[in-house]
mmCIF file of C-alpha atoms in Angstrom:
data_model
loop_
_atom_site.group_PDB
_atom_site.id
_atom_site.type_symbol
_atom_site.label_atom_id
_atom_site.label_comp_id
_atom_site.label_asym_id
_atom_site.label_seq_id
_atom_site.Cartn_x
_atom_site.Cartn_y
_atom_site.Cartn_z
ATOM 1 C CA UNK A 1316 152.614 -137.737 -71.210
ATOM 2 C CA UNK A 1317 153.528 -135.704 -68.732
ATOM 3 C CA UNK A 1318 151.961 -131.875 -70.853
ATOM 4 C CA UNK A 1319 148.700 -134.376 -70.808
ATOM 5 C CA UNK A 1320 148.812 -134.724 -67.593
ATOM 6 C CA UNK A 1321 149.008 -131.100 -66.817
ATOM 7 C CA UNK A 1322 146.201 -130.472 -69.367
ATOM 8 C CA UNK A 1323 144.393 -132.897 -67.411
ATOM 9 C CA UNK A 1324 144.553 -131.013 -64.149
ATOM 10 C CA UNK A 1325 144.484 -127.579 -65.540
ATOM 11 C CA UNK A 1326 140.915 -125.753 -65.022
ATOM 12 C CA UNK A 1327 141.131 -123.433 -68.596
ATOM 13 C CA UNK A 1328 139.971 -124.760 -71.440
ATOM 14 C CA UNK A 1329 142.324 -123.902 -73.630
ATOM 15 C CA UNK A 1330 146.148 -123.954 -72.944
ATOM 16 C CA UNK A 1331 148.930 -121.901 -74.637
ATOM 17 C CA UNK A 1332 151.900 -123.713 -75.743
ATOM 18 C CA UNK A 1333 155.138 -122.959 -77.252
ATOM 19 C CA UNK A 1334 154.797 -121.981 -80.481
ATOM 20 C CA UNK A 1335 157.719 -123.917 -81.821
ATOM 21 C CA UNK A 1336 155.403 -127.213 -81.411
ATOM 22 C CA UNK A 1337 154.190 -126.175 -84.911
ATOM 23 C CA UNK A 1338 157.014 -127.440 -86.971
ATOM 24 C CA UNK A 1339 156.355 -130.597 -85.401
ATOM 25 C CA UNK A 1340 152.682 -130.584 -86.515
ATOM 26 C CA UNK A 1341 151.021 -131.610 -90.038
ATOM 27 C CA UNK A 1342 149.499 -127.729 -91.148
ATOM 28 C CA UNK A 1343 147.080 -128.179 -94.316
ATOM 29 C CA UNK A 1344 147.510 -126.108 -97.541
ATOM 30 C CA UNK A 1345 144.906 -123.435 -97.264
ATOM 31 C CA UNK A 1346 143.539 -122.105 -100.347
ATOM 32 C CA UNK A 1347 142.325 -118.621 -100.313
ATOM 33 C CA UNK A 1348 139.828 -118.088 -102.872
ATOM 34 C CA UNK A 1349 140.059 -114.152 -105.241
ATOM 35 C CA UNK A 1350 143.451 -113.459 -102.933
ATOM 36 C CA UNK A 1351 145.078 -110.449 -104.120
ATOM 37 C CA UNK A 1352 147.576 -109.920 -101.478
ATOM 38 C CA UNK A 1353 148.371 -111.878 -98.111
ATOM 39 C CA UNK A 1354 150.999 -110.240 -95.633
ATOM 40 C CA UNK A 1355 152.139 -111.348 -92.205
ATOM 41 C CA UNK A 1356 151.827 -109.122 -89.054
ATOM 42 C CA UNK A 1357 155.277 -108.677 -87.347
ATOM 43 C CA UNK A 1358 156.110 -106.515 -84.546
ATOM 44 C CA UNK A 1359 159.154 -107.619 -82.946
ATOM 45 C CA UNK A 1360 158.192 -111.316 -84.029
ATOM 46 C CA UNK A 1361 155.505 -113.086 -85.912
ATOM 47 C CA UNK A 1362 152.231 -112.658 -84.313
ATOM 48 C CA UNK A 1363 150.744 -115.784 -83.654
ATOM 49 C CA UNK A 1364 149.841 -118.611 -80.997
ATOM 50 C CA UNK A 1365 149.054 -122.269 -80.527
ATOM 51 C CA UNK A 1366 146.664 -123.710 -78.324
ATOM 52 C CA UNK A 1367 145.551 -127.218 -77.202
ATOM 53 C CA UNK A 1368 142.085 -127.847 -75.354
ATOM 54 C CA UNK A 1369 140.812 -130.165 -72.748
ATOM 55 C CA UNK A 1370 139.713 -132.514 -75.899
ATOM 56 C CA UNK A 1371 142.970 -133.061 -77.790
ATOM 57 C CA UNK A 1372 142.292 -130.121 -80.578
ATOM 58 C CA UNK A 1373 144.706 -127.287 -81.671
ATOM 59 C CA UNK A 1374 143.985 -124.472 -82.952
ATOM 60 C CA UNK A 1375 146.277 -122.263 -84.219
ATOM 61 C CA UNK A 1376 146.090 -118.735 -84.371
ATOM 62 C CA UNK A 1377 147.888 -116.036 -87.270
ATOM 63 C CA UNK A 1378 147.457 -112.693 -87.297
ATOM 64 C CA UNK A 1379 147.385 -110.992 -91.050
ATOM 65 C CA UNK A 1380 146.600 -108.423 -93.338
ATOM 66 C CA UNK A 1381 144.301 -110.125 -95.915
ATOM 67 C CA UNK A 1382 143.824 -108.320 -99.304
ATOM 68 C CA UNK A 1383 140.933 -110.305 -102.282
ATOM 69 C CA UNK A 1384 138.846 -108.964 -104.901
ATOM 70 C CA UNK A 1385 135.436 -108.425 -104.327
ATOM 71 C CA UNK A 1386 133.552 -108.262 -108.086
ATOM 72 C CA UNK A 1387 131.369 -105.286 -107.973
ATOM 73 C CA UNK A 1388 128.537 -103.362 -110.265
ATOM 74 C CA UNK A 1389 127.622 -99.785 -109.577
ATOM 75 C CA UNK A 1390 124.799 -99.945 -112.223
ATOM 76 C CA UNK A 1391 122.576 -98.865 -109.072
ATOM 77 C CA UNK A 1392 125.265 -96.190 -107.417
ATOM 78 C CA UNK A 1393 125.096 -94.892 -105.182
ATOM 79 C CA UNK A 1394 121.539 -96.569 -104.272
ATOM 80 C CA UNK A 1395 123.813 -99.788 -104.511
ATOM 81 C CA UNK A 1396 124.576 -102.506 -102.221
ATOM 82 C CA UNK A 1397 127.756 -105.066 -102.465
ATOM 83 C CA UNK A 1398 128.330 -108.548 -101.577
ATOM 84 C CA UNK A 1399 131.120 -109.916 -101.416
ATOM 85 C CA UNK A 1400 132.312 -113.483 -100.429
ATOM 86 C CA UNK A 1401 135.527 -114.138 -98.042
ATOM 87 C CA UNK A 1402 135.776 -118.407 -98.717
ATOM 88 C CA UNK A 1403 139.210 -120.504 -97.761
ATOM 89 C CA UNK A 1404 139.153 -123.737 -98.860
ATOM 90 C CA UNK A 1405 141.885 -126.900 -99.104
ATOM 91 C CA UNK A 1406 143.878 -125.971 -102.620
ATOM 92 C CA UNK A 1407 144.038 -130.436 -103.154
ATOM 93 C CA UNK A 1408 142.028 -132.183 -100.627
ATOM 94 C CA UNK A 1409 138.671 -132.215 -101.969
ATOM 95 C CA UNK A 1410 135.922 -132.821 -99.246
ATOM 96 C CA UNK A 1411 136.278 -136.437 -98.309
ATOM 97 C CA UNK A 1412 139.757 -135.873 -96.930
ATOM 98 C CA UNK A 1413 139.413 -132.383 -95.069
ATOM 99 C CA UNK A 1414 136.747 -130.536 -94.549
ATOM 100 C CA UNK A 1415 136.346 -126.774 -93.152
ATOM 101 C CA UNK A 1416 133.535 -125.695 -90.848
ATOM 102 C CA UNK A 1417 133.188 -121.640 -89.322
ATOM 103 C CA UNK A 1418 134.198 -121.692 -85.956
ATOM 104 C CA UNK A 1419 132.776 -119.288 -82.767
ATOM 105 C CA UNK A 1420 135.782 -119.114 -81.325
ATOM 106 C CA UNK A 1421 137.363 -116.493 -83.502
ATOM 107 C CA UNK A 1422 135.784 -113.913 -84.877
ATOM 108 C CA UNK A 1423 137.354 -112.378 -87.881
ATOM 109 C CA UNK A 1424 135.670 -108.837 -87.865
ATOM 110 C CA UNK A 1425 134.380 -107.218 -84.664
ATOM 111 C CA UNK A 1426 131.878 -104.592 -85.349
ATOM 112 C CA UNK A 1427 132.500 -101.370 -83.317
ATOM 113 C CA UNK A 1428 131.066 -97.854 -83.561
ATOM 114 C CA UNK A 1429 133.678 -97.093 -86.039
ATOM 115 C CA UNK A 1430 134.040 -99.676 -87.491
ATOM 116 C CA UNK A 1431 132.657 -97.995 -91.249
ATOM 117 C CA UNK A 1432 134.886 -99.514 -94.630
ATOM 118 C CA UNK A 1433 134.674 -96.314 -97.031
ATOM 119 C CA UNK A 1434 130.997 -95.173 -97.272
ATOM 120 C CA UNK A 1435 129.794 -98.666 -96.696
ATOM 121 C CA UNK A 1436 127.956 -99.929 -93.622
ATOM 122 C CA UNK A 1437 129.247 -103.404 -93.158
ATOM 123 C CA UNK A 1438 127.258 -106.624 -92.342
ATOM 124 C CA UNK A 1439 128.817 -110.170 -91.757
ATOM 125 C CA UNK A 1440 126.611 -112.831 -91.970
ATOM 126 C CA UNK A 1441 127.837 -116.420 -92.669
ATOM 127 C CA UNK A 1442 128.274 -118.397 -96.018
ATOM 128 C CA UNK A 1443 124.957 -120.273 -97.535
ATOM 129 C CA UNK A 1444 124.693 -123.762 -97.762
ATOM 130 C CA UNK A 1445 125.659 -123.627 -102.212
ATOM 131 C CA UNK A 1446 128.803 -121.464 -100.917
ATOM 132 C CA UNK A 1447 130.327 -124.056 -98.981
ATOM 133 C CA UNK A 1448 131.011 -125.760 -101.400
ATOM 134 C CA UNK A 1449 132.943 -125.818 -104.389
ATOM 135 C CA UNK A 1450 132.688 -128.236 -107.631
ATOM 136 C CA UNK A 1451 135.254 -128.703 -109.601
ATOM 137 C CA UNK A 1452 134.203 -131.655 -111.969
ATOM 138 C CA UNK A 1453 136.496 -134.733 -112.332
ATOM 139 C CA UNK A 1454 139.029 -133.041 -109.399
ATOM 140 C CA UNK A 1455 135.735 -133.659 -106.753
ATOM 141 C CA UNK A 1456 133.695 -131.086 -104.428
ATOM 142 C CA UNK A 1457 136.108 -129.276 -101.838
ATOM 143 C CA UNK A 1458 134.597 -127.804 -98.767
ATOM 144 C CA UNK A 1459 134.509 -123.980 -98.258
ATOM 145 C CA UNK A 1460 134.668 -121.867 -95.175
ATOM 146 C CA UNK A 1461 134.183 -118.555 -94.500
ATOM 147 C CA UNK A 1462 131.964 -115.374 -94.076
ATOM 148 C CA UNK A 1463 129.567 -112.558 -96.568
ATOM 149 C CA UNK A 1464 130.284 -109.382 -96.311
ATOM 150 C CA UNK A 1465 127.001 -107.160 -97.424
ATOM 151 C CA UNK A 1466 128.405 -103.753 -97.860
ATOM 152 C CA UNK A 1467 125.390 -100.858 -97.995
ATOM 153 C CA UNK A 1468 126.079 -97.739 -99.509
ATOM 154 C CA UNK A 1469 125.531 -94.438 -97.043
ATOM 155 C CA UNK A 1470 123.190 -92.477 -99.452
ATOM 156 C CA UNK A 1471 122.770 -89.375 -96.968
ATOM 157 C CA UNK A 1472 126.365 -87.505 -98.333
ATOM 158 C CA UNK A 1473 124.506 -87.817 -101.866
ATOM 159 C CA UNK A 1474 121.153 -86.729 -101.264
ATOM 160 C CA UNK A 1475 122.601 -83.515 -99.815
ATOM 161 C CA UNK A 1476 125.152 -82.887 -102.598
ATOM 162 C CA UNK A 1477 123.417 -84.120 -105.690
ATOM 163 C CA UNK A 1478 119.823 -85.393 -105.199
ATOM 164 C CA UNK A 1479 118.098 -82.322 -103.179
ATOM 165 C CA UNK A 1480 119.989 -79.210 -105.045
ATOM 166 C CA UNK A 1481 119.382 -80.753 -108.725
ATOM 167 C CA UNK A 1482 115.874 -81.961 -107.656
ATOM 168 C CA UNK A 1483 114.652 -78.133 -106.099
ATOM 169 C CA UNK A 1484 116.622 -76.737 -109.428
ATOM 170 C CA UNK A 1485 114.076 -78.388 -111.228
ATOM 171 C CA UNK A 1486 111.144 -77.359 -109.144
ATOM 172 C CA UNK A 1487 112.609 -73.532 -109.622
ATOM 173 C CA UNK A 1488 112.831 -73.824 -113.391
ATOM 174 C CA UNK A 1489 108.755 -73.779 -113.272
ATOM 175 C CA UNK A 1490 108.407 -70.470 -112.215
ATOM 176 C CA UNK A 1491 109.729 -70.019 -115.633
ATOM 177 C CA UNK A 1492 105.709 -71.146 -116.816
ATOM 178 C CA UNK A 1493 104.502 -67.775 -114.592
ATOM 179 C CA UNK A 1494 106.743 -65.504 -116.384
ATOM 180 C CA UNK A 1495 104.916 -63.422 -119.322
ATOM 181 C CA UNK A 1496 106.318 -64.480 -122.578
ATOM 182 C CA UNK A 1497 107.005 -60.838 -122.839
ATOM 183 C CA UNK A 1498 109.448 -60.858 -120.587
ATOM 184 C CA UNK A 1499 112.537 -62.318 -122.483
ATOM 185 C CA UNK A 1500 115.417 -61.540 -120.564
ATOM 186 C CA UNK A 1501 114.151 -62.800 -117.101
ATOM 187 C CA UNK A 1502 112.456 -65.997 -118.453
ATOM 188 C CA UNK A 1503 115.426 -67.206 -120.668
ATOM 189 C CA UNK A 1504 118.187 -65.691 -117.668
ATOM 190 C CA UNK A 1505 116.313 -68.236 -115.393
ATOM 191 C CA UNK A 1506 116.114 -71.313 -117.556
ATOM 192 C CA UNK A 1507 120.016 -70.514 -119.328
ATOM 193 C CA UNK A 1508 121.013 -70.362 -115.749
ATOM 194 C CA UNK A 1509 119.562 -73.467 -114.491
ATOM 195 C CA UNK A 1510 120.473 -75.335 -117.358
ATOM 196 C CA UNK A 1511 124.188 -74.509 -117.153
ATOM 197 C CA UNK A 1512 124.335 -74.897 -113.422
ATOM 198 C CA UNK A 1513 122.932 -78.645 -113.951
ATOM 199 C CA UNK A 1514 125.055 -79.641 -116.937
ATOM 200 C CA UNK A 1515 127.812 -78.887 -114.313
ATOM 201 C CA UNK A 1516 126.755 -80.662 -111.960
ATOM 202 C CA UNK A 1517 126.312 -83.167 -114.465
ATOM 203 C CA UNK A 1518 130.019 -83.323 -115.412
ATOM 204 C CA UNK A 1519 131.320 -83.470 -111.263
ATOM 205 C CA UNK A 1520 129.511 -86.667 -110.821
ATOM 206 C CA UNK A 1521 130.670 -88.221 -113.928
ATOM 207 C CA UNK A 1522 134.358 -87.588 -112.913
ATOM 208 C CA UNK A 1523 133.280 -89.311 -109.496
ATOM 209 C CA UNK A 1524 131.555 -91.723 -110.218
ATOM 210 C CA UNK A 1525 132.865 -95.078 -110.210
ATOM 211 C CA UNK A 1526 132.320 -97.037 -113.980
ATOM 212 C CA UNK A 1527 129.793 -99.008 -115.146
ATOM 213 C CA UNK A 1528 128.660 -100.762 -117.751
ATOM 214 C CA UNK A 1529 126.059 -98.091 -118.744
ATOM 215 C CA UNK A 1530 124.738 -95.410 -117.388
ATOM 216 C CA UNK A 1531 124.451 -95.123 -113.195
ATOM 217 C CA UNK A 1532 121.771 -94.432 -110.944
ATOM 218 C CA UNK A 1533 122.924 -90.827 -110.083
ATOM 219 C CA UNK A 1534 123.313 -90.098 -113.932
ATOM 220 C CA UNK A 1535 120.361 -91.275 -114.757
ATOM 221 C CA UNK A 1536 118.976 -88.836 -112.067
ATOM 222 C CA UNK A 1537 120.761 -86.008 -113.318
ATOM 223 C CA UNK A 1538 120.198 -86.530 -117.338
ATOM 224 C CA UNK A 1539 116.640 -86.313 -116.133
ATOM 225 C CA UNK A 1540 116.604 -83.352 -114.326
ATOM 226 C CA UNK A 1541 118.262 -81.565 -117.148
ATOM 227 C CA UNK A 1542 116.029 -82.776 -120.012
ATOM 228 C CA UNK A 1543 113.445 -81.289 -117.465
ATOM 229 C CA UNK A 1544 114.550 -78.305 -117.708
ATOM 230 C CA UNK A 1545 115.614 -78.010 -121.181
ATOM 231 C CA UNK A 1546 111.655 -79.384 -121.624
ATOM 232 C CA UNK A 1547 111.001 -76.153 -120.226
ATOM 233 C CA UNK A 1548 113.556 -74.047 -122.289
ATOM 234 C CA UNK A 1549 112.342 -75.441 -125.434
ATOM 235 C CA UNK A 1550 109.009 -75.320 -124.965
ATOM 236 C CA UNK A 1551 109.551 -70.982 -124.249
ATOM 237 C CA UNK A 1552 111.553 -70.865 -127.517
ATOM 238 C CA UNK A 1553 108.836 -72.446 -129.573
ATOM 239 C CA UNK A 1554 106.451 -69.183 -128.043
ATOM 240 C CA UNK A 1555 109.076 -67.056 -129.235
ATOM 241 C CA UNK A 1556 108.923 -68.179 -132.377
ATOM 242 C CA UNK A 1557 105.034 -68.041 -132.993
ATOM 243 C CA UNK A 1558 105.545 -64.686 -131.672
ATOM 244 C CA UNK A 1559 107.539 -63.898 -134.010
ATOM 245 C CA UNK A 1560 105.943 -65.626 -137.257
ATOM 246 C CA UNK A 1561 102.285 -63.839 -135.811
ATOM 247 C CA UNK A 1562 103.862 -60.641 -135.665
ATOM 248 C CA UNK A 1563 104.721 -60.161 -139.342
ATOM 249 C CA UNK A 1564 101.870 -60.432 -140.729
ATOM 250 C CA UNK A 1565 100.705 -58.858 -144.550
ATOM 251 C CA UNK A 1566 98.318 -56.438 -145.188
ATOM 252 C CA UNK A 1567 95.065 -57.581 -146.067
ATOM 253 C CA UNK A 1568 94.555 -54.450 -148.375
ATOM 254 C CA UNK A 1569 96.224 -51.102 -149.286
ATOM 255 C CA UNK A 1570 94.290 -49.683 -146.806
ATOM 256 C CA UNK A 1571 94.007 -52.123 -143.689
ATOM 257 C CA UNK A 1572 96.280 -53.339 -140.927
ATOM 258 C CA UNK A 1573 96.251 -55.763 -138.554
ATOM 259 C CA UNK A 1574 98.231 -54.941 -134.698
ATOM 260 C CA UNK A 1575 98.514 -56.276 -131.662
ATOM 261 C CA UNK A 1576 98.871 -53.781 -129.225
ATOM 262 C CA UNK A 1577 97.866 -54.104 -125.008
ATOM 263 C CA UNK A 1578 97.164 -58.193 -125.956
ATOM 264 C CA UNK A 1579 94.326 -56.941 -128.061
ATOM 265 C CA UNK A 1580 93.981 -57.151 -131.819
ATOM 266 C CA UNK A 1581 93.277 -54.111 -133.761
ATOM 267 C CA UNK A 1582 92.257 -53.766 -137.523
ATOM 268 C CA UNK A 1583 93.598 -49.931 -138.351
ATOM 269 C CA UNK A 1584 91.899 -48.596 -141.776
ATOM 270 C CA UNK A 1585 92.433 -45.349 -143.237
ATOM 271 C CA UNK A 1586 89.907 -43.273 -145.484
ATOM 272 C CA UNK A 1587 89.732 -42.310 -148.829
ATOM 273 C CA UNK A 1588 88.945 -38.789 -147.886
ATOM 274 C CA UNK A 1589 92.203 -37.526 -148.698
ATOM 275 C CA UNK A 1590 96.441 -37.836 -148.193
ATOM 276 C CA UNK A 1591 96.395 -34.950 -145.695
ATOM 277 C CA UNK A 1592 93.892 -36.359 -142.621
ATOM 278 C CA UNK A 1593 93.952 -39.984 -141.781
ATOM 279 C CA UNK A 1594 90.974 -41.218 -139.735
ATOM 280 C CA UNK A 1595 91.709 -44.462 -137.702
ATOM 281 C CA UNK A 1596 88.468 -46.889 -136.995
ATOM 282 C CA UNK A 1597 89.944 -49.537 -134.221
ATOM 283 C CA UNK A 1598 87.717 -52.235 -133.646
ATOM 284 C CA UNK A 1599 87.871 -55.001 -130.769
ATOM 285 C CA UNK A 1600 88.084 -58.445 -132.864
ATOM 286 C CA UNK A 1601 85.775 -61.471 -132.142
ATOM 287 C CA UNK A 1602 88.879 -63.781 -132.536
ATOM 288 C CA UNK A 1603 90.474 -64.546 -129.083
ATOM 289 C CA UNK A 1604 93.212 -62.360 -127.120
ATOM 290 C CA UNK A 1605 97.081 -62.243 -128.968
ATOM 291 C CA UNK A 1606 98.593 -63.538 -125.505
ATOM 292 C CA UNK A 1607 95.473 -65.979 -124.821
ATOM 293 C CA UNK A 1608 97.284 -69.338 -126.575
ATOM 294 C CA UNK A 1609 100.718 -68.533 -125.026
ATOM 295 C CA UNK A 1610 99.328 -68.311 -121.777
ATOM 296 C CA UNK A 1611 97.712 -71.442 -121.736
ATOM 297 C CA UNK A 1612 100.467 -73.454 -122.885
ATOM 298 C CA UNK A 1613 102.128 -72.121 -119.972
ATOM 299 C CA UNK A 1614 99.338 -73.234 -117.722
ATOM 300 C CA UNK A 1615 99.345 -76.709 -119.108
ATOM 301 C CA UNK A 1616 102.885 -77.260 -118.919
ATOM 302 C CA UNK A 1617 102.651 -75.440 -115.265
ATOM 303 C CA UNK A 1618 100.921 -78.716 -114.707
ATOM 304 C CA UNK A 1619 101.993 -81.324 -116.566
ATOM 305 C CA UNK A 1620 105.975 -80.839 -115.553
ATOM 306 C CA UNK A 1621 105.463 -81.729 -112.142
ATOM 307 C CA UNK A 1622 103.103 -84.097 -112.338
ATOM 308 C CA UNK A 1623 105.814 -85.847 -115.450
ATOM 309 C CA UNK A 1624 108.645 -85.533 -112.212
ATOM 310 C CA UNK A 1625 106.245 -86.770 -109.839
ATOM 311 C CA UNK A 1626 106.249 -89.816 -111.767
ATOM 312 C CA UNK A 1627 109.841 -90.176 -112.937
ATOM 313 C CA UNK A 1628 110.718 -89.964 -108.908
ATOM 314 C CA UNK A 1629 107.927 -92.718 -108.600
ATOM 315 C CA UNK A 1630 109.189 -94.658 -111.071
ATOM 316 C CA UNK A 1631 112.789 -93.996 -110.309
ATOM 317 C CA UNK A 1632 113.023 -94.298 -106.510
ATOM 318 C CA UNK A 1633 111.107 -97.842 -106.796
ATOM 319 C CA UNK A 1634 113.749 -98.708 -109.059
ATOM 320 C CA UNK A 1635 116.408 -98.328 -107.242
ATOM 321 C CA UNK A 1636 115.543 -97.046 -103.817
ATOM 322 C CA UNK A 1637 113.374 -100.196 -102.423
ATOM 323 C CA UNK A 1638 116.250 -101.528 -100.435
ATOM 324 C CA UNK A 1639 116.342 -98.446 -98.600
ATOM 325 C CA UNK A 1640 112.641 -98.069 -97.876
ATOM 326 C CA UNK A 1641 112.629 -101.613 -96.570
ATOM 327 C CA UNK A 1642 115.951 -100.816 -93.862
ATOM 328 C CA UNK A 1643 113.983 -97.747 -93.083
ATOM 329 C CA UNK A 1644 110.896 -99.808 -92.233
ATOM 330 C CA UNK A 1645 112.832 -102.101 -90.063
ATOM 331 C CA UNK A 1646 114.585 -99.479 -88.071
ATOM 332 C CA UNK A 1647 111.354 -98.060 -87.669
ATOM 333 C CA UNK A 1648 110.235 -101.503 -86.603
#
């Protein structure tokens, strides 16, 4: 009677107490829902407190470090975004008997300038209405509290390391479509190069990239930009080899041949005047230029490869990227 008085009088609305008062109190079995781990913080003692307010309630404070498994799927890495769900619940009193509401008093995460978990930014936002409550058939519905965590991937570390160099690889392997066909060792040096460079990076991000199901976002990404360029590859070996077919050709007579020579054709005859002096008679053909096909197949494919990865990054970035066009939006907004 007398500690009610004092309450009474006092001017605070909330007044600390001894802390031994809590053996004397009933303390409900909390339930903490996907707990891994649960570990007390001790200094030189337990770290906790009791208080009692102006209208009769206690509220009891503990501090702890709080482990629980949050399910995840990187499918969409690292264009992903996780949520997870913190819920604490009675473990036998279903709702009638005790229910849990979110208090302002404490709040369980404070959000400071550092305050980054991994690459994630973190959001807190409170439980929905379905995710306060839990049924569990013939044992009754037992009341939920809590907090959502909505974790969103930093993308910026991955755009700079994997997105923009594989992306601009891509974009170089087209000068391969300018390159005369004649010129083997520079066209196929470029593509060969390209090629091995992005099968490498291929192989870092598979070794860090988290596992999935199938294949993830960044994969898909970088599959794509190497059948790109191995479009391009094959596309200059199936030159070589008309180039090579074309260039054997058989003799229409005894006394006629058939070159290629300055990307003109030239029928070469000889005369029947004698072994000892040859006379040549080169004539310009009506049929088109030796070079003239090759070079537009270039041209087309000069053409049609980026406007192939204009759509893919359409496509692709629509896919996966709309989250991140909408938070742009907003912090433009």
């Amino acid at each position: 009677r007398r500690f009610l008085n004092e309450l009474n009088d006092s001017s605070d609305s909330m007044i600390p107490v001894n802390l031994e008062l809590v053996r004397e109190l009933w303390l409900p079995n909390i339930f903490i829902y996907n707990l891994k781990t649960f570990k007390v913080v001790e200094v030189l003692s337990k770290h906790a407190g009791l208080w009692i307010t102006r209208n009769k309630e206690i509220m009891y404070s503990q501090a702890t470090h709080i482990n629980f498994i949050c399910p995840m799927r990187f499918d969409a890495f690292p264009l992903d975004t996780q949520i997870c769900k913190f819920q604490v619940g009675s473990y036998s009193y279903e709702m009638s008997k005790m229910t849990f509401t979110q208090s302002n008093k404490v709040n369980g995460y404070v959000k400071t300038k550092n305050s980054v978990v991994l690459d994630y930014s973190v959001e807190i936002i409170p439980l929905e209405g379905d995710d306060r409550i839990l049924s569990y058939g013939e044992l009754g519905n037992f009341s939920v509290a809590g907090f959502e965590m909505v974790l969103q991937r930093h993308i910026s570390h991955y755009l700079i390391t994997y997105y923009l160099p594989s992306g601009l690889f891509v974009v170089v392997s087209w000068i391969s479509f300018v390159v005369p066909p004649e010129v083997i060792p520079g066209r196929m040096a470029l593509l060969v190069t390209i090629f091995l460079v992005l099968v490498n990076i291929f192989n870092t991000v598979t070794t860090n990239t988290p596992k999935a199901e199938g294949l993830t976002a960044i994969e898909m990404w970088m599959l794509s930009c190497i059948l790109f360029v191995f479009g391009a590859l094959i596309e200059y070996a199936i030159i070589l080899f008309r180039k090579q077919t074309k260039s054997v050709q058989p003799q229409r007579t005894n006394k006629i041949k058939l070159i290629c020579k300055d990307n003109f054709k030239y029928e070469v005859s000889t005369s029947d005047m004698g072994d000892s002096q040859e006379m040549l008679d080169l004539e310009e053909p009506r049929k088109p230029t030796c070079g003239e096909n090759y070079i537009k197949a270039d041209r087309f494919f000069l053409v049609a490869m980026p406007c192939l990865f204009l759509v893919f990054n359409v496509i692709y970035w629509l896919s996966f990227g709309s989250h991140l066009i909408l938070t742009l939006d907003e912090a433009g907004k």
